[in-house]
Each structure stands twice: as structure tokens, then as C-alpha cells.
Short mmCIF file of N, CA and C in Angstrom, two decimals:
data_model
loop_
_atom_site.label_atom_id
_atom_site.label_comp_id
_atom_site.label_asym_id
_atom_site.label_seq_id
_atom_site.Cartn_x
_atom_site.Cartn_y
_atom_site.Cartn_z
N MET A 386 51.41 -204.01 -67.81
CA MET A 386 50.01 -204.04 -67.69
C MET A 386 49.44 -204.90 -68.88
N ASN A 387 50.09 -204.65 -70.02
CA ASN A 387 49.50 -205.81 -71.26
C ASN A 387 49.53 -207.13 -70.88
N GLY A 388 50.60 -207.47 -70.24
CA GLY A 388 50.75 -209.12 -69.93
C GLY A 388 49.79 -209.56 -69.11
N LEU A 389 49.28 -208.64 -67.87
CA LEU A 389 48.32 -208.98 -66.82
C LEU A 389 47.01 -209.13 -67.63
N ILE A 390 46.78 -208.19 -68.58
CA ILE A 390 45.37 -208.16 -69.19
C ILE A 390 45.36 -209.50 -70.18
N GLU A 391 46.59 -209.87 -70.79
CA GLU A 391 46.28 -211.05 -71.53
C GLU A 391 46.17 -212.34 -70.71
N ILE A 392 47.04 -212.38 -69.44
CA ILE A 392 46.60 -213.45 -68.58
C ILE A 392 45.21 -213.58 -68.09
N ASP A 393 44.59 -212.46 -67.93
CA ASP A 393 43.16 -212.27 -67.53
C ASP A 393 42.39 -212.81 -68.54
N HIS A 394 42.53 -212.24 -69.73
CA HIS A 394 41.88 -213.01 -70.96
C HIS A 394 41.94 -214.42 -71.20
N GLU A 395 43.06 -214.88 -71.00
CA GLU A 395 43.26 -216.41 -71.23
C GLU A 395 42.41 -216.94 -69.96
N LEU A 396 42.72 -216.62 -68.76
CA LEU A 396 42.28 -217.23 -67.70
C LEU A 396 40.81 -217.28 -67.86
N LEU A 397 40.07 -216.05 -68.25
CA LEU A 397 38.44 -216.04 -68.50
C LEU A 397 38.19 -217.24 -69.58
N LEU A 398 38.94 -217.25 -70.63
CA LEU A 398 38.25 -218.01 -71.68
C LEU A 398 38.59 -219.32 -71.29
N PHE A 399 39.45 -219.76 -70.20
CA PHE A 399 39.56 -221.33 -69.90
C PHE A 399 38.47 -221.45 -68.88
N LEU A 400 38.23 -220.56 -67.97
CA LEU A 400 37.25 -220.62 -66.76
C LEU A 400 35.76 -220.79 -67.42
N ASN A 401 35.73 -219.68 -68.26
CA ASN A 401 34.54 -219.67 -68.83
C ASN A 401 34.14 -220.79 -69.83
N GLY A 402 35.23 -221.28 -70.69
CA GLY A 402 35.15 -222.26 -71.39
C GLY A 402 34.63 -223.79 -70.79
N LEU A 403 34.73 -223.73 -69.54
CA LEU A 403 34.49 -225.04 -68.87
C LEU A 403 32.97 -225.36 -68.84
N GLY A 404 32.08 -224.04 -68.96
CA GLY A 404 30.88 -224.19 -68.98
C GLY A 404 30.21 -225.12 -69.90
N ASN A 405 28.87 -225.62 -69.62
CA ASN A 405 28.07 -226.34 -70.71
C ASN A 405 26.63 -225.70 -70.45
N SER A 406 26.01 -225.78 -71.46
CA SER A 406 24.60 -225.20 -71.33
C SER A 406 23.71 -226.07 -70.43
N THR A 407 24.04 -227.49 -69.95
CA THR A 407 23.29 -228.07 -69.05
C THR A 407 23.45 -227.28 -67.59
N PHE A 408 24.64 -226.81 -67.25
CA PHE A 408 24.73 -225.98 -66.18
C PHE A 408 24.27 -224.70 -65.99
N ASP A 409 24.11 -223.99 -67.10
CA ASP A 409 23.69 -222.59 -67.22
C ASP A 409 22.67 -222.21 -66.26
N PRO A 410 21.47 -223.03 -65.86
CA PRO A 410 20.57 -222.48 -65.15
C PRO A 410 21.06 -222.77 -63.78
N PHE A 411 21.96 -223.55 -63.32
CA PHE A 411 22.51 -223.71 -62.00
C PHE A 411 23.18 -222.27 -61.55
N TRP A 412 24.24 -221.89 -62.62
CA TRP A 412 24.88 -220.85 -62.39
C TRP A 412 24.14 -219.33 -62.37
N LEU A 413 23.01 -219.50 -63.10
CA LEU A 413 22.28 -218.40 -63.38
C LEU A 413 21.31 -218.15 -61.80
N THR A 414 21.00 -219.35 -61.29
CA THR A 414 20.44 -219.32 -60.03
C THR A 414 21.61 -218.96 -58.65
N VAL A 415 22.68 -219.33 -58.92
CA VAL A 415 23.69 -218.93 -58.09
C VAL A 415 24.20 -217.53 -58.15
N THR A 416 24.06 -216.74 -59.28
CA THR A 416 24.41 -215.64 -59.33
C THR A 416 23.25 -214.49 -59.01
N GLY A 417 21.93 -215.19 -58.76
CA GLY A 417 20.85 -214.23 -58.58
C GLY A 417 21.04 -213.74 -57.23
N LYS A 418 20.72 -212.57 -56.82
CA LYS A 418 20.56 -212.20 -55.42
C LYS A 418 19.31 -212.32 -54.50
N TRP A 419 18.19 -212.93 -55.52
CA TRP A 419 16.87 -212.98 -54.56
C TRP A 419 17.10 -214.64 -54.07
N PHE A 420 17.74 -215.42 -54.57
CA PHE A 420 17.92 -216.77 -54.60
C PHE A 420 18.39 -217.06 -53.18
N TRP A 421 19.34 -215.90 -52.59
CA TRP A 421 19.93 -216.24 -51.44
C TRP A 421 19.28 -215.67 -50.18
N ILE A 422 18.30 -215.07 -50.28
CA ILE A 422 17.52 -214.29 -49.02
C ILE A 422 17.44 -215.53 -48.23
N PRO A 423 17.03 -216.69 -48.32
CA PRO A 423 16.95 -217.42 -46.98
C PRO A 423 18.30 -217.80 -46.37
N PHE A 424 19.25 -217.72 -47.08
CA PHE A 424 20.63 -217.73 -46.57
C PHE A 424 20.98 -216.63 -45.62
N TYR A 425 20.74 -215.24 -46.04
CA TYR A 425 20.81 -214.14 -45.54
C TYR A 425 19.98 -214.26 -44.11
N VAL A 426 18.91 -214.59 -44.23
CA VAL A 426 17.97 -214.38 -43.11
C VAL A 426 18.51 -215.53 -41.96
N ILE A 427 19.06 -216.62 -42.43
CA ILE A 427 19.83 -217.47 -41.43
C ILE A 427 20.74 -216.84 -40.82
N LEU A 428 21.98 -216.11 -41.50
CA LEU A 428 22.93 -215.35 -41.16
C LEU A 428 22.48 -214.31 -40.04
N LEU A 429 21.20 -213.62 -40.33
CA LEU A 429 20.73 -212.72 -39.45
C LEU A 429 20.36 -213.55 -38.26
N TYR A 430 19.79 -214.14 -38.43
CA TYR A 430 19.22 -215.20 -37.07
C TYR A 430 20.20 -215.58 -36.27
N LEU A 431 21.30 -216.02 -36.89
CA LEU A 431 22.40 -216.06 -36.01
C LEU A 431 23.02 -214.89 -35.07
N PHE A 432 23.22 -213.82 -35.79
CA PHE A 432 23.36 -212.75 -35.20
C PHE A 432 22.46 -212.31 -34.00
N TYR A 433 21.10 -212.42 -34.50
CA TYR A 433 20.15 -212.26 -33.47
C TYR A 433 20.17 -213.30 -32.28
N LYS A 434 20.55 -214.27 -32.53
CA LYS A 434 20.67 -215.42 -31.49
C LYS A 434 21.98 -215.16 -30.47
N SER A 435 22.95 -214.32 -31.21
CA SER A 435 24.30 -214.16 -30.45
C SER A 435 24.39 -213.05 -29.74
N PHE A 436 23.58 -212.07 -30.02
CA PHE A 436 23.85 -210.61 -29.48
C PHE A 436 22.38 -210.15 -28.81
N PRO A 437 22.50 -209.38 -27.85
CA PRO A 437 21.27 -208.67 -27.25
C PRO A 437 20.89 -207.80 -28.42
N LEU A 438 19.47 -207.51 -28.27
CA LEU A 438 18.73 -206.68 -29.24
C LEU A 438 19.48 -205.63 -29.66
N ARG A 439 19.76 -204.68 -28.58
CA ARG A 439 20.38 -203.39 -29.05
C ARG A 439 21.72 -203.59 -29.81
N LYS A 440 22.50 -204.77 -29.53
CA LYS A 440 23.78 -204.71 -30.30
C LYS A 440 23.58 -205.24 -31.73
N PHE A 441 22.38 -206.27 -31.68
CA PHE A 441 21.92 -206.71 -33.00
C PHE A 441 21.61 -205.55 -33.85
N PHE A 442 20.82 -204.58 -33.63
CA PHE A 442 20.67 -203.39 -34.25
C PHE A 442 21.86 -202.77 -34.91
N PHE A 443 22.60 -202.50 -33.97
CA PHE A 443 24.05 -202.01 -34.28
C PHE A 443 24.57 -202.75 -35.62
N ILE A 444 24.56 -204.00 -35.44
CA ILE A 444 25.09 -204.94 -36.37
C ILE A 444 24.69 -204.86 -37.69
N LEU A 445 23.15 -204.70 -37.62
CA LEU A 445 22.28 -204.50 -38.90
C LEU A 445 22.77 -203.29 -39.61
N ILE A 446 23.06 -202.05 -38.57
CA ILE A 446 23.22 -201.03 -39.51
C ILE A 446 24.78 -201.14 -39.85
N PHE A 447 25.69 -201.77 -39.45
CA PHE A 447 27.19 -201.88 -39.85
C PHE A 447 26.99 -203.00 -41.12
N ILE A 448 26.07 -203.61 -41.47
CA ILE A 448 25.98 -204.41 -42.34
C ILE A 448 25.40 -203.85 -43.55
N ALA A 449 24.32 -202.84 -43.29
CA ALA A 449 23.56 -202.05 -44.30
C ALA A 449 24.79 -201.14 -44.88
N ILE A 450 25.60 -200.49 -43.93
CA ILE A 450 26.72 -199.65 -44.37
C ILE A 450 27.48 -200.12 -45.28
N GLY A 451 28.09 -201.45 -44.81
CA GLY A 451 28.96 -202.16 -45.50
C GLY A 451 28.57 -202.61 -47.13
N VAL A 452 27.40 -203.31 -47.03
CA VAL A 452 26.97 -203.50 -48.40
C VAL A 452 26.73 -202.39 -49.07
N THR A 453 26.20 -201.29 -48.72
CA THR A 453 25.95 -199.99 -49.44
C THR A 453 27.40 -199.62 -49.94
N ILE A 454 28.37 -199.32 -49.00
CA ILE A 454 29.59 -199.13 -49.61
C ILE A 454 30.25 -199.74 -50.68
N SER A 455 30.27 -201.32 -50.34
CA SER A 455 30.69 -202.03 -51.34
C SER A 455 30.05 -201.94 -52.91
N ASP A 456 28.92 -202.06 -52.73
CA ASP A 456 28.14 -201.54 -54.04
C ASP A 456 28.36 -200.35 -54.68
N GLN A 457 28.29 -199.37 -54.03
CA GLN A 457 28.61 -197.94 -54.84
C GLN A 457 30.02 -197.86 -54.86
N LEU A 458 30.96 -198.29 -54.05
CA LEU A 458 32.42 -198.20 -54.45
C LEU A 458 32.62 -198.90 -55.92
N ALA A 459 32.16 -200.13 -56.16
CA ALA A 459 32.40 -201.02 -57.19
C ALA A 459 31.62 -200.05 -58.29
N SER A 460 30.61 -199.61 -58.36
CA SER A 460 29.82 -198.63 -59.21
C SER A 460 30.80 -197.44 -59.49
N ILE A 461 31.48 -196.82 -58.68
CA ILE A 461 32.29 -195.63 -59.04
C ILE A 461 33.55 -196.25 -59.73
N PHE A 462 34.14 -197.37 -59.20
CA PHE A 462 35.16 -198.00 -60.12
C PHE A 462 35.15 -198.08 -61.48
N LYS A 463 33.80 -198.96 -61.68
CA LYS A 463 33.20 -199.15 -63.11
C LYS A 463 33.01 -198.19 -64.02
N HIS A 464 32.41 -197.05 -63.53
CA HIS A 464 32.38 -195.80 -64.24
C HIS A 464 33.49 -194.92 -64.31
N GLY A 465 34.62 -195.00 -63.44
CA GLY A 465 35.80 -194.30 -63.46
C GLY A 465 36.87 -195.06 -64.46
N ILE A 466 36.82 -196.18 -64.31
CA ILE A 466 37.90 -196.92 -65.08
C ILE A 466 37.39 -197.36 -66.39
N GLN A 467 36.11 -197.58 -66.70
CA GLN A 467 35.58 -198.03 -67.71
C GLN A 467 36.17 -199.36 -68.60
N ARG A 468 36.42 -200.17 -67.89
CA ARG A 468 36.92 -201.57 -68.51
C ARG A 468 35.61 -202.37 -69.03
N PHE A 469 35.41 -202.53 -70.37
CA PHE A 469 34.49 -203.34 -70.58
C PHE A 469 34.35 -204.81 -70.13
N ARG A 470 33.18 -205.07 -69.88
CA ARG A 470 32.69 -206.55 -69.51
C ARG A 470 33.48 -207.45 -70.46
N PRO A 471 33.66 -208.75 -70.13
CA PRO A 471 34.17 -209.81 -71.31
C PRO A 471 32.92 -209.83 -72.55
N CYS A 472 31.78 -209.76 -71.98
CA CYS A 472 30.59 -210.04 -73.06
C CYS A 472 30.56 -208.49 -73.91
N HIS A 473 31.21 -207.52 -73.74
CA HIS A 473 31.18 -206.41 -74.56
C HIS A 473 32.74 -206.01 -75.02
N ASP A 474 33.58 -206.83 -74.89
CA ASP A 474 34.96 -206.76 -75.36
C ASP A 474 34.73 -207.64 -76.75
N GLU A 475 35.24 -206.61 -77.76
CA GLU A 475 35.08 -207.10 -79.13
C GLU A 475 36.14 -208.40 -79.33
N LEU A 476 37.14 -208.33 -78.80
CA LEU A 476 38.20 -209.27 -78.82
C LEU A 476 37.91 -210.73 -78.42
N LEU A 477 36.79 -210.70 -77.34
CA LEU A 477 36.79 -211.76 -76.72
C LEU A 477 35.23 -212.47 -77.00
N VAL A 478 34.28 -211.77 -77.78
CA VAL A 478 32.84 -212.32 -77.91
C VAL A 478 32.82 -213.46 -78.47
N GLU A 479 33.59 -213.47 -79.77
CA GLU A 479 33.62 -214.72 -80.38
C GLU A 479 34.29 -215.97 -79.78
N LYS A 480 35.13 -215.63 -78.77
CA LYS A 480 35.72 -216.76 -78.34
C LYS A 480 35.12 -217.35 -76.98
N MET A 481 34.31 -216.73 -76.43
CA MET A 481 33.70 -217.17 -75.34
C MET A 481 32.35 -217.65 -75.33
N ARG A 482 31.94 -218.26 -74.18
CA ARG A 482 30.58 -218.78 -73.87
C ARG A 482 29.92 -217.51 -73.24
N MET A 483 28.80 -217.06 -73.82
CA MET A 483 28.18 -215.75 -73.33
C MET A 483 26.79 -216.59 -72.98
N VAL A 484 26.61 -216.34 -71.72
CA VAL A 484 25.25 -216.81 -71.08
C VAL A 484 24.14 -215.67 -70.90
N ILE A 485 24.74 -214.72 -70.15
CA ILE A 485 24.13 -213.23 -69.90
C ILE A 485 25.03 -212.33 -70.08
N CYS A 486 24.57 -211.01 -70.21
CA CYS A 486 25.55 -209.95 -70.32
C CYS A 486 25.04 -208.67 -69.44
N GLY A 487 25.62 -207.94 -68.77
CA GLY A 487 25.32 -207.07 -67.87
C GLY A 487 25.56 -205.63 -68.73
N GLY A 488 25.85 -204.80 -67.64
CA GLY A 488 26.03 -203.31 -68.39
C GLY A 488 27.47 -203.39 -68.96
N ASN A 489 27.64 -202.26 -69.60
CA ASN A 489 29.08 -202.18 -70.31
C ASN A 489 30.24 -202.30 -69.43
N PHE A 490 30.40 -202.00 -68.33
CA PHE A 490 31.57 -201.88 -67.46
C PHE A 490 31.78 -203.03 -66.39
N GLY A 491 32.99 -203.50 -66.15
CA GLY A 491 32.72 -204.42 -65.12
C GLY A 491 33.81 -204.60 -64.20
N PHE A 492 34.98 -203.48 -64.21
CA PHE A 492 35.86 -203.41 -62.81
C PHE A 492 35.53 -202.67 -62.10
N TYR A 493 35.19 -203.17 -61.03
CA TYR A 493 35.20 -204.44 -60.34
C TYR A 493 34.06 -205.08 -60.02
N SER A 494 34.03 -206.52 -59.58
CA SER A 494 32.73 -206.90 -59.31
C SER A 494 32.11 -206.56 -57.92
N ALA A 495 30.88 -206.36 -58.25
CA ALA A 495 30.16 -205.73 -56.90
C ALA A 495 29.81 -207.11 -56.10
N HIS A 496 29.34 -208.07 -56.77
CA HIS A 496 29.03 -209.29 -56.37
C HIS A 496 30.20 -210.17 -55.35
N ALA A 497 31.23 -210.20 -56.09
CA ALA A 497 32.29 -210.47 -55.28
C ALA A 497 32.73 -209.77 -53.98
N SER A 498 32.64 -208.30 -54.21
CA SER A 498 32.72 -207.38 -53.07
C SER A 498 32.03 -207.60 -51.86
N SER A 499 30.56 -207.60 -52.27
CA SER A 499 29.60 -207.98 -51.29
C SER A 499 29.59 -209.23 -50.40
N SER A 500 29.79 -210.03 -51.70
CA SER A 500 30.01 -211.58 -50.79
C SER A 500 31.42 -211.69 -49.94
N PHE A 501 32.35 -211.24 -50.22
CA PHE A 501 33.43 -211.44 -49.39
C PHE A 501 33.39 -210.41 -48.15
N PHE A 502 32.59 -209.14 -48.37
CA PHE A 502 32.35 -208.46 -47.15
C PHE A 502 31.72 -209.17 -46.23
N VAL A 503 30.62 -210.08 -46.62
CA VAL A 503 29.73 -210.92 -45.69
C VAL A 503 30.67 -211.87 -45.03
N VAL A 504 31.66 -212.41 -45.77
CA VAL A 504 32.46 -213.46 -45.44
C VAL A 504 33.41 -212.84 -44.16
N SER A 505 34.14 -211.86 -44.44
CA SER A 505 34.98 -211.19 -43.37
C SER A 505 34.23 -210.71 -42.26
N PHE A 506 33.00 -210.01 -42.51
CA PHE A 506 32.38 -209.16 -41.44
C PHE A 506 31.83 -210.55 -40.77
N VAL A 507 30.91 -211.47 -41.06
CA VAL A 507 30.27 -212.19 -40.27
C VAL A 507 31.26 -213.28 -39.62
N SER A 508 32.55 -213.71 -40.31
CA SER A 508 33.48 -214.51 -39.77
C SER A 508 34.05 -214.00 -38.48
N MET A 509 34.23 -212.63 -38.49
CA MET A 509 35.02 -211.98 -37.28
C MET A 509 34.16 -211.74 -36.09
N LEU A 510 32.98 -211.69 -36.46
CA LEU A 510 31.93 -211.53 -35.18
C LEU A 510 31.30 -212.79 -34.83
N LEU A 511 31.13 -213.83 -35.70
CA LEU A 511 30.67 -215.11 -35.46
C LEU A 511 31.46 -216.19 -35.45
N GLY A 512 32.57 -216.02 -36.15
CA GLY A 512 33.45 -217.28 -36.37
C GLY A 512 33.93 -218.07 -35.26
N ASN A 513 34.27 -217.48 -34.04
CA ASN A 513 34.32 -218.19 -32.79
C ASN A 513 33.17 -219.04 -32.44
N LYS A 514 32.04 -218.45 -32.62
CA LYS A 514 30.84 -219.42 -31.97
C LYS A 514 30.36 -220.39 -32.84
N TYR A 515 30.69 -220.12 -34.02
CA TYR A 515 30.16 -221.13 -35.22
C TYR A 515 31.38 -221.59 -35.96
N LYS A 516 31.81 -222.60 -35.46
CA LYS A 516 33.02 -223.15 -36.13
C LYS A 516 33.23 -223.26 -37.55
N TYR A 517 32.37 -223.73 -38.15
CA TYR A 517 32.39 -223.88 -39.53
C TYR A 517 31.72 -222.84 -40.37
N LEU A 518 31.11 -221.96 -39.89
CA LEU A 518 30.43 -220.80 -40.59
C LEU A 518 31.41 -220.04 -41.49
N PRO A 519 32.88 -219.73 -41.05
CA PRO A 519 33.57 -219.05 -41.93
C PRO A 519 33.92 -219.79 -43.39
N LEU A 520 34.18 -221.28 -43.05
CA LEU A 520 34.20 -222.12 -44.41
C LEU A 520 33.00 -222.19 -45.14
N ILE A 521 31.79 -222.32 -44.60
CA ILE A 521 30.75 -222.12 -45.47
C ILE A 521 30.58 -220.92 -46.14
N LEU A 522 30.93 -219.85 -45.29
CA LEU A 522 30.77 -218.46 -46.39
C LEU A 522 31.74 -218.19 -47.26
N LEU A 523 33.02 -218.86 -47.01
CA LEU A 523 34.05 -218.79 -48.22
C LEU A 523 33.74 -219.51 -49.38
N VAL A 524 33.04 -220.96 -49.19
CA VAL A 524 32.57 -221.65 -50.26
C VAL A 524 31.42 -220.71 -50.99
N TRP A 525 30.49 -220.24 -50.19
CA TRP A 525 29.41 -219.66 -50.87
C TRP A 525 29.92 -218.41 -51.62
N ALA A 526 30.85 -217.49 -51.05
CA ALA A 526 31.29 -216.35 -51.84
C ALA A 526 32.21 -216.68 -53.03
N SER A 527 32.90 -217.98 -52.86
CA SER A 527 33.64 -218.30 -54.10
C SER A 527 32.79 -218.64 -55.27
N LEU A 528 31.36 -219.35 -54.83
CA LEU A 528 30.48 -219.87 -55.87
C LEU A 528 30.06 -218.78 -56.59
N VAL A 529 29.35 -217.77 -55.66
CA VAL A 529 28.89 -216.57 -56.24
C VAL A 529 29.92 -215.86 -57.32
N SER A 530 30.90 -215.72 -56.67
CA SER A 530 32.16 -214.95 -57.51
C SER A 530 32.34 -215.91 -58.85
N TYR A 531 32.48 -217.07 -58.69
CA TYR A 531 32.83 -217.82 -59.98
C TYR A 531 31.79 -217.75 -61.02
N SER A 532 30.70 -217.88 -60.31
CA SER A 532 29.40 -217.78 -61.40
C SER A 532 29.54 -216.51 -62.20
N ARG A 533 30.07 -215.39 -61.71
CA ARG A 533 30.11 -214.15 -62.81
C ARG A 533 31.25 -214.38 -63.94
N ILE A 534 32.24 -215.27 -63.54
CA ILE A 534 33.16 -215.47 -64.74
C ILE A 534 32.38 -216.67 -65.67
N TYR A 535 31.70 -217.59 -65.14
CA TYR A 535 31.01 -218.80 -65.75
C TYR A 535 30.05 -217.90 -66.74
N LEU A 536 29.61 -217.06 -66.28
CA LEU A 536 28.41 -216.36 -67.18
C LEU A 536 28.90 -215.49 -68.19
N GLY A 537 30.15 -215.04 -67.95
CA GLY A 537 30.73 -214.18 -68.84
C GLY A 537 30.68 -212.97 -68.69
N VAL A 538 30.31 -212.17 -67.65
CA VAL A 538 30.23 -211.09 -67.09
C VAL A 538 31.23 -210.26 -66.32
N HIS A 539 32.39 -210.79 -65.90
CA HIS A 539 33.67 -210.48 -65.21
C HIS A 539 34.71 -211.38 -65.71
N PHE A 540 35.81 -210.65 -65.70
CA PHE A 540 37.02 -211.17 -65.93
C PHE A 540 37.39 -211.63 -64.64
N PRO A 541 38.35 -212.63 -64.42
CA PRO A 541 38.89 -212.97 -63.20
C PRO A 541 39.70 -212.02 -62.29
N PHE A 542 40.27 -211.10 -62.78
CA PHE A 542 40.87 -210.07 -61.94
C PHE A 542 39.78 -209.13 -61.40
N ASP A 543 38.75 -208.98 -62.15
CA ASP A 543 37.55 -208.23 -61.59
C ASP A 543 37.12 -208.72 -60.35
N ILE A 544 37.11 -210.11 -60.30
CA ILE A 544 36.51 -210.91 -59.19
C ILE A 544 37.65 -210.98 -58.09
N LEU A 545 38.94 -211.05 -58.28
CA LEU A 545 39.93 -210.95 -57.49
C LEU A 545 40.09 -209.60 -56.80
N PHE A 546 39.96 -208.59 -57.39
CA PHE A 546 40.20 -207.31 -56.87
C PHE A 546 39.06 -206.87 -56.08
N GLY A 547 37.64 -207.27 -56.65
CA GLY A 547 36.35 -207.08 -55.96
C GLY A 547 36.42 -207.88 -54.58
N ALA A 548 36.94 -209.30 -54.48
CA ALA A 548 36.91 -209.93 -53.29
C ALA A 548 38.03 -209.27 -52.30
N LEU A 549 39.16 -208.99 -52.74
CA LEU A 549 39.98 -208.22 -51.88
C LEU A 549 39.05 -206.89 -51.18
N VAL A 550 38.65 -206.03 -52.33
CA VAL A 550 37.94 -205.01 -51.47
C VAL A 550 36.96 -205.33 -50.48
N GLY A 551 36.04 -206.33 -50.73
CA GLY A 551 35.08 -206.66 -49.72
C GLY A 551 35.54 -207.26 -48.52
N PHE A 552 36.62 -208.00 -48.72
CA PHE A 552 37.37 -208.68 -47.54
C PHE A 552 37.75 -207.59 -46.65
N LEU A 553 38.41 -206.59 -47.35
CA LEU A 553 39.07 -205.52 -46.46
C LEU A 553 38.09 -204.82 -45.86
N LEU A 554 36.92 -204.36 -46.56
CA LEU A 554 35.98 -203.52 -46.00
C LEU A 554 35.28 -204.24 -44.65
N GLY A 555 34.85 -205.56 -44.91
CA GLY A 555 34.39 -206.43 -43.98
C GLY A 555 35.06 -206.52 -42.69
N GLY A 556 36.31 -206.60 -42.81
CA GLY A 556 37.18 -206.62 -41.72
C GLY A 556 37.20 -205.27 -40.85
N PHE A 557 37.46 -204.15 -41.63
CA PHE A 557 37.55 -202.88 -41.17
C PHE A 557 36.07 -202.57 -40.27
N LEU A 558 34.90 -202.88 -40.97
CA LEU A 558 33.76 -202.73 -40.57
C LEU A 558 33.41 -203.68 -39.21
N ALA A 559 33.81 -204.85 -39.12
CA ALA A 559 33.60 -205.83 -38.24
C ALA A 559 34.61 -205.15 -37.07
N GLU A 560 35.68 -204.59 -37.23
CA GLU A 560 36.54 -204.08 -36.00
C GLU A 560 35.54 -202.84 -35.32
N LEU A 561 35.31 -202.05 -36.34
CA LEU A 561 34.50 -200.99 -35.79
C LEU A 561 33.32 -201.43 -34.97
N ALA A 562 32.58 -202.39 -35.67
CA ALA A 562 31.31 -203.01 -35.04
C ALA A 562 31.64 -203.51 -33.62
N LYS A 563 33.06 -204.35 -33.44
CA LYS A 563 33.29 -204.74 -32.11
C LYS A 563 33.45 -203.48 -31.03
N LYS A 564 34.06 -202.44 -31.76
CA LYS A 564 34.25 -201.23 -30.64
C LYS A 564 32.93 -200.70 -30.30
N VAL A 565 31.82 -200.51 -30.95
CA VAL A 565 30.55 -200.19 -30.77
C VAL A 565 29.68 -201.41 -29.56
N ILE A 566 29.92 -202.51 -30.27
CA ILE A 566 28.94 -203.56 -29.54
C ILE A 566 29.58 -203.86 -28.20
N TYR A 567 30.77 -203.84 -27.98
CA TYR A 567 31.61 -204.28 -26.81
C TYR A 567 31.91 -203.35 -25.90
N LYS A 568 31.48 -202.24 -26.05
CA LYS A 568 31.85 -201.09 -25.16
C LYS A 568 31.22 -201.16 -23.85
#
């Protein structure tokens, strides 16, 4: 376990160290939840356009459930595991670029989990109809996730674990949604 933590620290310092104050405003924008509202509206419009109104409402319910589970599960892990964020880790604070700092605990990233939930859920329900949408979503989720490392609020393994949880949750709920909407 100590070897994995050491790799995580080294990877964080490398990726976070690639930053430059010139790019800080860009990454602060990328990590912001409100910035992406137009993007979410476009995704909802694609669902609205692709499904009858009744099925669209079921999809909205599944999205709300998925985002809530993703966020709350991350919070449970953060408070249960209590791994300090990099910006609160005494061994790293002097070695890293700190742009912002969040709460005390960071395992695992709710941003990565929620973003990758959207990737798998939307891709499974709309990917066949909109050919490049899964790729666009993957790039988007990767940018949002990397922003958390760049800013110094998550370790890379926090991101990877969060992405995995979100991806699996999105796939599971997309399969449930298919059973409901294709009845």
C-alpha cells in the first residue's frame, strides 16, 4: 500500500507541476459546476429530442438518482476513509502548486465520479444515435477530472477511483433505464 501511495504522490507532483499561473483561470473555469450548465442543457435537449416525453421524464429521474448517488457515495467515502486532500497533506504542501483547496478529505473525487457517470449513462442511451457523443463526453470528463489534479485538490488515484465508480454507476443505471423506457 505504501508503494501505491508513493506513486500517487509522485504522479500528483508531476501532473500538478505541469501547471502555470497563466492557465489557472482556465482550469478554475473547467472545474466549476456552473460553467457546464449550457453543456448539460444540450445533453438534456438530445434526450428530449430522442425520446417521447414520458420516457424523457423517466430518464431525468434516472439522471437525478445517478448524480445524487454519485455525489453522496463520494461523501461517504471521504468521511469514512479520511484521506487528506493533497493541499492538506503536510508532506506535499511545500512541493506542489496550490491553486485552491477544498475540504479536508478527498478520496474519492465526486467531480470525476459524476462526470464519468454522465459519460457512461449518456453514451449507453444516446451513443448509437450520436456517433461522436461518447468521445466528446470522454474528453469533457477527462478535462474536468484532470482539473482537480491541476488545482491540487485530488490525487490521481482519487480521480481514477471516482471515474471507475461513476462509470460503473452510469452503466448500471443506463441498463435499468433501458428496462423501464423500452418496456
